[in-house]
């Protein structure tokens, strides 16, 4: 008897913790705190399906409890035979029609929103002057980082997506190596980045990321893609249109910027001699680089997408990338630089910015 009570206490505790933890979540990461119209539409579908499931569970539990109470053996005796309802056309009609109705209640809005959220016909729309009416971003997923190209604006960045608020932003999703999946939990559901074909969809960002604790929304890869799948993060800055335009202007102003081997800055000279082969420090360009674009590295809030944005963690990453993100394409540089050189290189990277 005591063992049974202990089990029920444990079950009750776990149930209470489940309810409590379900209310927890980071605003920049939680699907339960939608920050855009797409996320709100998907959240409403989640509420509808959960409501239908809860209704079915309550009805089944109620029937089960009634049967236990009214027809228990101690009340009716050992020889009691309940009324047989086999072949009752009314009952069979009821338990056939009700599930059909519930499925239709769920299916109609699901189909509607599927087509609504998949409508990208306005992606290539232009005004009377031939200017693009909507922002388009080409997203290329790689092992294990993200590249974002703005083809209409001639700029490219990595690991940090910057978008305007209160308007549709259209995405072309691609993968450079294996299948990945683009997901910003607080803003909308995931869609796959494929190697063999391009997926298209749109999202809306109604909340400025500056209002969040860390100043960014968190994006994830939602498709198992290798040993460092869980570490394949990116960040999203959502800005008012005026601030976004200012950011674009600042990015475009970096055209032609590069690192100089003859620079008096030791960090810049080291970068030019070793890192420039894979990484660009200009925000103007196209996708296809071997490594992430670093034009705005100093403004980011993570190193390699998940490590603290400090010189110390940056030096750890440069020394041995495989230790922190197994399977990535960056070679180790532990033997290539002295500690003083690492300090200089990290200092140079931390100063890279387009917002100065």
Coordinates of N, CA, C and O in Angstrom, one line a residue, residues 259-274 348:
X259 N 41.9 42.9 -45.4 CA 43.0 43.0 -44.4 C 44.4 43.2 -45.1 O 44.5 42.6 -46.2
X260 N 45.3 43.9 -44.5 CA 46.6 44.2 -45.2 C 47.7 43.5 -44.5 O 47.9 43.7 -43.3
X261 N 48.5 42.8 -45.2 CA 49.6 42.1 -44.6 C 50.7 43.0 -44.1 O 51.5 42.7 -43.2
X262 N 50.7 44.2 -44.7 CA 51.7 45.2 -44.2 C 51.2 46.1 -43.2 O 51.8 47.1 -42.8
X263 N 50.0 45.8 -42.6 CA 49.4 46.7 -41.6 C 50.3 46.8 -40.4 O 50.9 45.8 -40.0
X264 N 50.3 48.0 -39.7 CA 50.9 48.1 -38.4 C 50.2 47.4 -37.3 O 50.8 47.1 -36.3
X265 N 48.9 47.1 -37.6 CA 48.2 46.3 -36.6 C 48.6 44.9 -36.8 O 48.3 44.2 -37.8
X266 N 49.2 44.3 -35.7 CA 49.7 42.9 -35.8 C 48.6 41.9 -36.1 O 48.7 41.0 -36.9
X267 N 47.4 42.2 -35.5 CA 46.3 41.3 -35.7 C 45.8 41.3 -37.1 O 45.5 40.2 -37.7
X268 N 45.7 42.5 -37.7 CA 45.3 42.6 -39.1 C 46.3 41.9 -40.0 O 45.9 41.2 -41.0
X269 N 47.6 42.1 -39.8 CA 48.6 41.5 -40.6 C 48.5 39.9 -40.5 O 48.7 39.2 -41.5
X270 N 48.3 39.4 -39.3 CA 48.2 38.0 -39.1 C 47.0 37.4 -39.8 O 47.0 36.4 -40.5
X271 N 45.9 38.2 -39.8 CA 44.6 37.8 -40.4 C 44.8 37.7 -41.9 O 44.4 36.8 -42.6
X272 N 45.5 38.8 -42.5 CA 45.7 38.8 -43.9 C 46.7 37.7 -44.4 O 46.6 37.2 -45.5
X273 N 47.5 37.3 -43.5 CA 48.5 36.2 -43.9 C 47.9 34.8 -43.8 O 48.5 33.9 -44.4
X274 N 46.8 34.6 -43.0 CA 46.4 33.3 -42.8 C 44.9 33.1 -43.0 O 44.4 32.1 -43.6
X348 N 41.9 42.1 -33.0 CA 41.5 42.6 -34.3 C 40.1 42.2 -34.7 O 39.3 43.0 -35.2

